[in-house]
mmCIF file of N, CA, C and O in Angstrom:
data_model
loop_
_atom_site.group_PDB
_atom_site.id
_atom_site.type_symbol
_atom_site.label_atom_id
_atom_site.label_comp_id
_atom_site.label_asym_id
_atom_site.label_seq_id
_atom_site.Cartn_x
_atom_site.Cartn_y
_atom_site.Cartn_z
ATOM 1 N N TYR Y 1 0.843 -1.192 0.000
ATOM 2 C CA TYR Y 1 0.000 0.000 0.000
ATOM 3 C C TYR Y 1 0.872 1.234 0.000
ATOM 4 O O TYR Y 1 1.803 1.342 0.784
ATOM 5 N N ASN Y 2 0.557 2.172 -0.868
ATOM 6 C CA ASN Y 2 1.313 3.419 -0.951
ATOM 7 C C ASN Y 2 0.413 4.562 -0.496
ATOM 8 O O ASN Y 2 -0.635 4.797 -1.064
ATOM 9 N N SER Y 3 0.840 5.288 0.526
ATOM 10 C CA SER Y 3 0.018 6.364 1.073
ATOM 11 C C SER Y 3 0.244 7.703 0.383
ATOM 12 O O SER Y 3 -0.371 8.691 0.753
ATOM 13 N N GLU Y 4 1.138 7.742 -0.604
ATOM 14 C CA GLU Y 4 1.398 8.983 -1.326
ATOM 15 C C GLU Y 4 0.200 9.362 -2.189
ATOM 16 O O GLU Y 4 -0.497 8.509 -2.727
ATOM 17 N N SER Y 5 -0.042 10.655 -2.347
ATOM 18 C CA SER Y 5 -1.096 11.132 -3.243
ATOM 19 C C SER Y 5 -0.616 11.012 -4.683
ATOM 20 O O SER Y 5 0.566 11.222 -4.966
ATOM 21 N N PRO Y 6 -1.522 10.690 -5.620
ATOM 22 C CA PRO Y 6 -1.123 10.603 -7.031
ATOM 23 C C PRO Y 6 -0.629 11.956 -7.546
ATOM 24 O O PRO Y 6 -1.166 12.997 -7.191
ATOM 25 N N VAL Y 7 0.411 11.924 -8.360
ATOM 26 C CA VAL Y 7 0.964 13.128 -8.978
ATOM 27 C C VAL Y 7 1.133 12.844 -10.465
ATOM 28 O O VAL Y 7 1.770 11.873 -10.845
ATOM 29 N N ALA Y 8 0.546 13.691 -11.316
ATOM 30 C CA ALA Y 8 0.670 13.520 -12.769
ATOM 31 C C ALA Y 8 1.774 14.416 -13.300
ATOM 32 O O ALA Y 8 1.921 15.562 -12.871
ATOM 33 N N TYR Y 9 2.564 13.893 -14.215
ATOM 34 C CA TYR Y 9 3.662 14.625 -14.832
ATOM 35 C C TYR Y 9 3.508 14.590 -16.352
ATOM 36 O O TYR Y 9 3.197 13.553 -16.922
ATOM 37 N N CYS Y 10 3.734 15.717 -16.971
ATOM 38 C CA CYS Y 10 3.793 15.783 -18.437
ATOM 39 C C CYS Y 10 5.262 15.906 -18.805
ATOM 40 O O CYS Y 10 5.870 16.951 -18.602
ATOM 41 N N ASP Y 11 5.839 14.818 -19.280
ATOM 42 C CA ASP Y 11 7.261 14.811 -19.641
ATOM 43 C C ASP Y 11 7.523 15.602 -20.907
ATOM 44 O O ASP Y 11 8.493 16.329 -21.005
ATOM 45 N N VAL Y 12 6.664 15.412 -21.900
ATOM 46 C CA VAL Y 12 6.897 16.011 -23.211
ATOM 47 C C VAL Y 12 5.560 16.441 -23.808
ATOM 48 O O VAL Y 12 4.584 15.703 -23.737
ATOM 49 N N LEU Y 13 5.542 17.626 -24.387
ATOM 50 C CA LEU Y 13 4.434 18.041 -25.247
ATOM 51 C C LEU Y 13 5.083 18.475 -26.549
ATOM 52 O O LEU Y 13 5.709 19.514 -26.628
ATOM 53 N N GLN Y 14 4.989 17.612 -27.533
ATOM 54 C CA GLN Y 14 5.641 17.839 -28.819
ATOM 55 C C GLN Y 14 4.617 18.341 -29.827
ATOM 56 O O GLN Y 14 3.510 17.828 -29.910
ATOM 57 N N ALA Y 15 4.995 19.369 -30.593
ATOM 58 C CA ALA Y 15 4.128 19.909 -31.643
ATOM 59 C C ALA Y 15 4.794 19.688 -32.999
ATOM 60 O O ALA Y 15 5.944 20.081 -33.198
ATOM 61 N N ASN Y 16 4.082 19.042 -33.896
ATOM 62 C CA ASN Y 16 4.572 18.824 -35.257
ATOM 63 C C ASN Y 16 3.698 19.589 -36.234
ATOM 64 O O ASN Y 16 2.471 19.439 -36.210
ATOM 65 N N LYS Y 17 4.316 20.386 -37.078
ATOM 66 C CA LYS Y 17 3.577 21.163 -38.063
ATOM 67 C C LYS Y 17 3.115 20.249 -39.191
ATOM 68 O O LYS Y 17 3.903 19.539 -39.793
ATOM 69 N N ILE Y 18 1.799 20.275 -39.474
ATOM 70 C CA ILE Y 18 1.225 19.452 -40.525
ATOM 71 C C ILE Y 18 1.028 20.271 -41.796
ATOM 72 O O ILE Y 18 1.313 19.817 -42.893
ATOM 73 N N SER Y 19 0.523 21.484 -41.630
ATOM 74 C CA SER Y 19 0.339 22.401 -42.755
ATOM 75 C C SER Y 19 0.560 23.817 -42.238
ATOM 76 O O SER Y 19 1.017 23.997 -41.112
ATOM 77 N N LYS Y 20 0.224 24.811 -43.034
ATOM 78 C CA LYS Y 20 0.539 26.207 -42.690
ATOM 79 C C LYS Y 20 0.140 26.576 -41.260
ATOM 80 O O LYS Y 20 0.916 27.170 -40.530
ATOM 81 N N TYR Y 21 -1.086 26.231 -40.842
ATOM 82 C CA TYR Y 21 -1.556 26.581 -39.506
ATOM 83 C C TYR Y 21 -1.992 25.373 -38.683
ATOM 84 O O TYR Y 21 -2.498 25.522 -37.581
ATOM 85 N N GLU Y 22 -1.813 24.165 -39.198
ATOM 86 C CA GLU Y 22 -2.267 22.971 -38.487
ATOM 87 C C GLU Y 22 -1.095 22.261 -37.815
ATOM 88 O O GLU Y 22 -0.026 22.096 -38.406
ATOM 89 N N TYR Y 23 -1.333 21.839 -36.573
ATOM 90 C CA TYR Y 23 -0.312 21.157 -35.785
ATOM 91 C C TYR Y 23 -0.872 19.888 -35.166
ATOM 92 O O TYR Y 23 -2.048 19.803 -34.837
ATOM 93 N N GLN Y 24 -0.001 18.903 -35.004
ATOM 94 C CA GLN Y 24 -0.322 17.664 -34.296
ATOM 95 C C GLN Y 24 0.456 17.705 -32.986
ATOM 96 O O GLN Y 24 1.681 17.834 -32.991
ATOM 97 N N PHE Y 25 -0.243 17.628 -31.856
ATOM 98 C CA PHE Y 25 0.374 17.653 -30.540
ATOM 99 C C PHE Y 25 0.383 16.249 -29.967
ATOM 100 O O PHE Y 25 -0.619 15.531 -30.030
ATOM 101 N N THR Y 26 1.519 15.858 -29.388
ATOM 102 C CA THR Y 26 1.652 14.547 -28.753
ATOM 103 C C THR Y 26 2.154 14.758 -27.329
ATOM 104 O O THR Y 26 3.142 15.449 -27.113
ATOM 105 N N THR Y 27 1.463 14.149 -26.388
ATOM 106 C CA THR Y 27 1.805 14.270 -24.975
ATOM 107 C C THR Y 27 2.396 12.960 -24.478
ATOM 108 O O THR Y 27 1.875 11.891 -24.766
ATOM 109 N N THR Y 28 3.476 13.065 -23.727
ATOM 110 C CA THR Y 28 4.027 11.927 -23.002
ATOM 111 C C THR Y 28 3.891 12.264 -21.525
ATOM 112 O O THR Y 28 4.473 13.245 -21.059
ATOM 113 N N ALA Y 29 3.081 11.498 -20.818
ATOM 114 C CA ALA Y 29 2.808 11.802 -19.416
ATOM 115 C C ALA Y 29 2.712 10.504 -18.611
ATOM 116 O O ALA Y 29 2.507 9.431 -19.172
ATOM 117 N N PHE Y 30 2.851 10.629 -17.300
ATOM 118 C CA PHE Y 30 2.703 9.472 -16.421
ATOM 119 C C PHE Y 30 2.222 9.936 -15.052
ATOM 120 O O PHE Y 30 2.282 11.121 -14.724
ATOM 121 N N VAL Y 31 1.743 8.980 -14.264
ATOM 122 C CA VAL Y 31 1.291 9.251 -12.902
ATOM 123 C C VAL Y 31 2.187 8.492 -11.943
ATOM 124 O O VAL Y 31 2.439 7.303 -12.114
ATOM 125 N N GLU Y 32 2.664 9.206 -10.942
ATOM 126 C CA GLU Y 32 3.453 8.583 -9.885
ATOM 127 C C GLU Y 32 2.538 8.363 -8.686
ATOM 128 O O GLU Y 32 1.753 9.246 -8.342
ATOM 129 N N TYR Y 33 2.622 7.223 -8.073
ATOM 130 C CA TYR Y 33 1.823 6.873 -6.887
ATOM 131 C C TYR Y 33 0.333 6.773 -7.192
ATOM 132 O O TYR Y 33 -0.497 7.165 -6.400
ATOM 133 N N GLY Y 34 -0.014 6.286 -8.344
ATOM 134 C CA GLY Y 34 -1.440 6.168 -8.612
ATOM 135 C C GLY Y 34 -1.727 5.430 -9.901
ATOM 136 O O GLY Y 34 -0.838 4.845 -10.508
ATOM 137 N N PRO Y 35 -2.978 5.481 -10.334
ATOM 138 C CA PRO Y 35 -3.399 4.785 -11.552
ATOM 139 C C PRO Y 35 -2.866 5.482 -12.796
ATOM 140 O O PRO Y 35 -2.302 6.567 -12.721
ATOM 141 N N SER Y 36 -3.064 4.866 -13.930
ATOM 142 C CA SER Y 36 -2.614 5.467 -15.183
ATOM 143 C C SER Y 36 -3.522 6.636 -15.569
ATOM 144 O O SER Y 36 -4.635 6.782 -15.055
ATOM 145 N N ILE Y 37 -3.053 7.451 -16.477
ATOM 146 C CA ILE Y 37 -3.832 8.585 -16.958
ATOM 147 C C ILE Y 37 -4.977 8.064 -17.811
ATOM 148 O O ILE Y 37 -4.771 7.267 -18.719
ATOM 149 N N GLU Y 38 -6.173 8.503 -17.503
ATOM 150 C CA GLU Y 38 -7.364 8.046 -18.215
ATOM 151 C C GLU Y 38 -7.887 9.059 -19.215
ATOM 152 O O GLU Y 38 -8.621 8.697 -20.128
ATOM 153 N N ALA Y 39 -7.550 10.345 -19.033
ATOM 154 C CA ALA Y 39 -8.113 11.372 -19.920
ATOM 155 C C ALA Y 39 -7.162 12.558 -20.051
ATOM 156 O O ALA Y 39 -6.370 12.830 -19.157
ATOM 157 N N TYR Y 40 -7.249 13.203 -21.194
ATOM 158 C CA TYR Y 40 -6.459 14.391 -21.496
ATOM 159 C C TYR Y 40 -7.408 15.516 -21.906
ATOM 160 O O TYR Y 40 -8.452 15.263 -22.498
ATOM 161 N N ASN Y 41 -7.025 16.754 -21.611
ATOM 162 C CA ASN Y 41 -7.688 17.949 -22.125
ATOM 163 C C ASN Y 41 -6.606 18.817 -22.732
ATOM 164 O O ASN Y 41 -5.525 18.965 -22.152
ATOM 165 N N TYR Y 42 -6.858 19.384 -23.896
ATOM 166 C CA TYR Y 42 -5.883 20.239 -24.560
ATOM 167 C C TYR Y 42 -6.421 21.654 -24.649
ATOM 168 O O TYR Y 42 -7.535 21.874 -25.101
ATOM 169 N N ASN Y 43 -5.615 22.617 -24.206
ATOM 170 C CA ASN Y 43 -5.929 24.035 -24.334
ATOM 171 C C ASN Y 43 -4.932 24.592 -25.338
ATOM 172 O O ASN Y 43 -3.736 24.646 -25.065
ATOM 173 N N PHE Y 44 -5.421 25.014 -26.502
ATOM 174 C CA PHE Y 44 -4.534 25.418 -27.586
ATOM 175 C C PHE Y 44 -4.096 26.875 -27.518
ATOM 176 O O PHE Y 44 -3.347 27.337 -28.364
ATOM 177 N N GLY Y 45 -4.569 27.618 -26.519
ATOM 178 C CA GLY Y 45 -4.102 28.982 -26.309
ATOM 179 C C GLY Y 45 -4.813 30.024 -27.149
ATOM 180 O O GLY Y 45 -4.508 31.209 -27.050
ATOM 181 N N ASP Y 46 -5.743 29.604 -27.976
ATOM 182 C CA ASP Y 46 -6.472 30.562 -28.820
ATOM 183 C C ASP Y 46 -7.960 30.559 -28.500
ATOM 184 O O ASP Y 46 -8.779 30.967 -29.309
ATOM 185 N N GLY Y 47 -8.299 30.100 -27.308
ATOM 186 C CA GLY Y 47 -9.692 30.027 -26.907
ATOM 187 C C GLY Y 47 -10.337 28.689 -27.188
ATOM 188 O O GLY Y 47 -11.463 28.435 -26.768
ATOM 189 N N LYS Y 48 -9.647 27.809 -27.878
ATOM 190 C CA LYS Y 48 -10.171 26.479 -28.191
ATOM 191 C C LYS Y 48 -9.605 25.467 -27.190
ATOM 192 O O LYS Y 48 -8.400 25.419 -26.962
ATOM 193 N N ILE Y 49 -10.499 24.691 -26.597
ATOM 194 C CA ILE Y 49 -10.115 23.652 -25.646
ATOM 195 C C ILE Y 49 -10.844 22.379 -26.049
ATOM 196 O O ILE Y 49 -12.042 22.406 -26.327
ATOM 197 N N THR Y 50 -10.121 21.275 -26.098
ATOM 198 C CA THR Y 50 -10.777 20.013 -26.448
ATOM 199 C C THR Y 50 -11.632 19.543 -25.289
ATOM 200 O O THR Y 50 -11.404 19.910 -24.141
ATOM 201 N N GLY Y 51 -12.583 18.716 -25.588
ATOM 202 C CA GLY Y 51 -13.286 18.012 -24.536
ATOM 203 C C GLY Y 51 -12.365 16.929 -24.012
ATOM 204 O O GLY Y 51 -11.258 16.730 -24.515
ATOM 205 N N GLU Y 52 -12.794 16.233 -23.022
ATOM 206 C CA GLU Y 52 -11.982 15.161 -22.457
ATOM 207 C C GLU Y 52 -11.822 14.043 -23.475
ATOM 208 O O GLU Y 52 -12.780 13.634 -24.112
ATOM 209 N N THR Y 53 -10.589 13.574 -23.630
ATOM 210 C CA THR Y 53 -10.292 12.505 -24.571
ATOM 211 C C THR Y 53 -9.328 11.523 -23.922
ATOM 212 O O THR Y 53 -8.582 11.887 -23.024
ATOM 213 N N ASN Y 54 -9.343 10.296 -24.391
ATOM 214 C CA ASN Y 54 -8.383 9.305 -23.883
ATOM 215 C C ASN Y 54 -7.159 9.214 -24.786
ATOM 216 O O ASN Y 54 -6.312 8.358 -24.593
ATOM 217 N N GLN Y 55 -7.065 10.086 -25.762
ATOM 218 C CA GLN Y 55 -5.952 10.080 -26.715
ATOM 219 C C GLN Y 55 -4.825 11.007 -26.255
ATOM 220 O O GLN Y 55 -5.088 12.120 -25.817
ATOM 221 N N SER Y 56 -3.598 10.566 -26.402
ATOM 222 C CA SER Y 56 -2.457 11.401 -26.044
ATOM 223 C C SER Y 56 -2.005 12.264 -27.220
ATOM 224 O O SER Y 56 -0.960 12.891 -27.159
ATOM 225 N N GLN Y 57 -2.811 12.288 -28.292
ATOM 226 C CA GLN Y 57 -2.527 13.137 -29.449
ATOM 227 C C GLN Y 57 -3.770 13.945 -29.799
ATOM 228 O O GLN Y 57 -4.890 13.476 -29.627
ATOM 229 N N ALA Y 58 -3.525 15.169 -30.283
ATOM 230 C CA ALA Y 58 -4.626 16.019 -30.737
ATOM 231 C C ALA Y 58 -4.118 16.894 -31.869
ATOM 232 O O ALA Y 58 -2.959 17.312 -31.871
ATOM 233 N N SER Y 59 -4.983 17.170 -32.837
ATOM 234 C CA SER Y 59 -4.652 18.081 -33.936
ATOM 235 C C SER Y 59 -5.434 19.366 -33.757
ATOM 236 O O SER Y 59 -6.556 19.356 -33.233
ATOM 237 N N HIS Y 60 -4.847 20.466 -34.206
ATOM 238 C CA HIS Y 60 -5.524 21.759 -34.125
ATOM 239 C C HIS Y 60 -5.059 22.651 -35.261
ATOM 240 O O HIS Y 60 -3.877 22.665 -35.603
ATOM 241 N N THR Y 61 -5.998 23.394 -35.818
ATOM 242 C CA THR Y 61 -5.685 24.371 -36.868
ATOM 243 C C THR Y 61 -5.931 25.764 -36.311
ATOM 244 O O THR Y 61 -7.040 26.076 -35.851
ATOM 245 N N TYR Y 62 -4.897 26.584 -36.329
ATOM 246 C CA TYR Y 62 -5.007 27.971 -35.891
ATOM 247 C C TYR Y 62 -5.501 28.846 -37.017
ATOM 248 O O TYR Y 62 -5.168 28.612 -38.166
ATOM 249 N N ALA Y 63 -6.294 29.857 -36.690
ATOM 250 C CA ALA Y 63 -6.844 30.756 -37.698
ATOM 251 C C ALA Y 63 -5.812 31.750 -38.189
ATOM 252 O O ALA Y 63 -5.852 32.182 -39.353
ATOM 253 N N ASN Y 64 -4.858 32.125 -37.324
ATOM 254 C CA ASN Y 64 -3.860 33.150 -37.655
ATOM 255 C C ASN Y 64 -2.500 32.752 -37.104
ATOM 256 O O ASN Y 64 -2.417 32.053 -36.101
ATOM 257 N N PRO Y 65 -1.440 33.252 -37.711
ATOM 258 C CA PRO Y 65 -0.112 33.011 -37.148
ATOM 259 C C PRO Y 65 0.018 33.756 -35.828
ATOM 260 O O PRO Y 65 -0.684 34.738 -35.584
ATOM 261 N N GLY Y 66 0.888 33.292 -34.959
ATOM 262 C CA GLY Y 66 1.099 33.986 -33.693
ATOM 263 C C GLY Y 66 1.732 33.088 -32.666
ATOM 264 O O GLY Y 66 2.085 31.950 -32.926
ATOM 265 N N THR Y 67 1.855 33.635 -31.471
ATOM 266 C CA THR Y 67 2.366 32.905 -30.327
ATOM 267 C C THR Y 67 1.195 32.650 -29.400
ATOM 268 O O THR Y 67 0.483 33.579 -29.018
ATOM 269 N N TYR Y 68 0.979 31.402 -29.048
ATOM 270 C CA TYR Y 68 -0.164 31.025 -28.224
ATOM 271 C C TYR Y 68 0.334 30.376 -26.947
ATOM 272 O O TYR Y 68 1.252 29.575 -26.964
ATOM 273 N N ASN Y 69 -0.284 30.746 -25.841
ATOM 274 C CA ASN Y 69 0.096 30.183 -24.523
ATOM 275 C C ASN Y 69 -1.066 29.426 -23.937
ATOM 276 O O ASN Y 69 -2.173 29.733 -24.072
#
């Protein structure tokens, strides 16, 4: 039995350019002291947020060039 609280870590968030404004994001993450990750949410920084998904990859097309946080 482990009494530690689960802690999730995102090791890598890789973005690959698919076309002029479209990107494929891949997340590498794990949980320490707990179960595996069951769901992901992606916030693309332009007001678009995915719903909950069990996929560690998501694609997004930006309307304009820029820096998004």
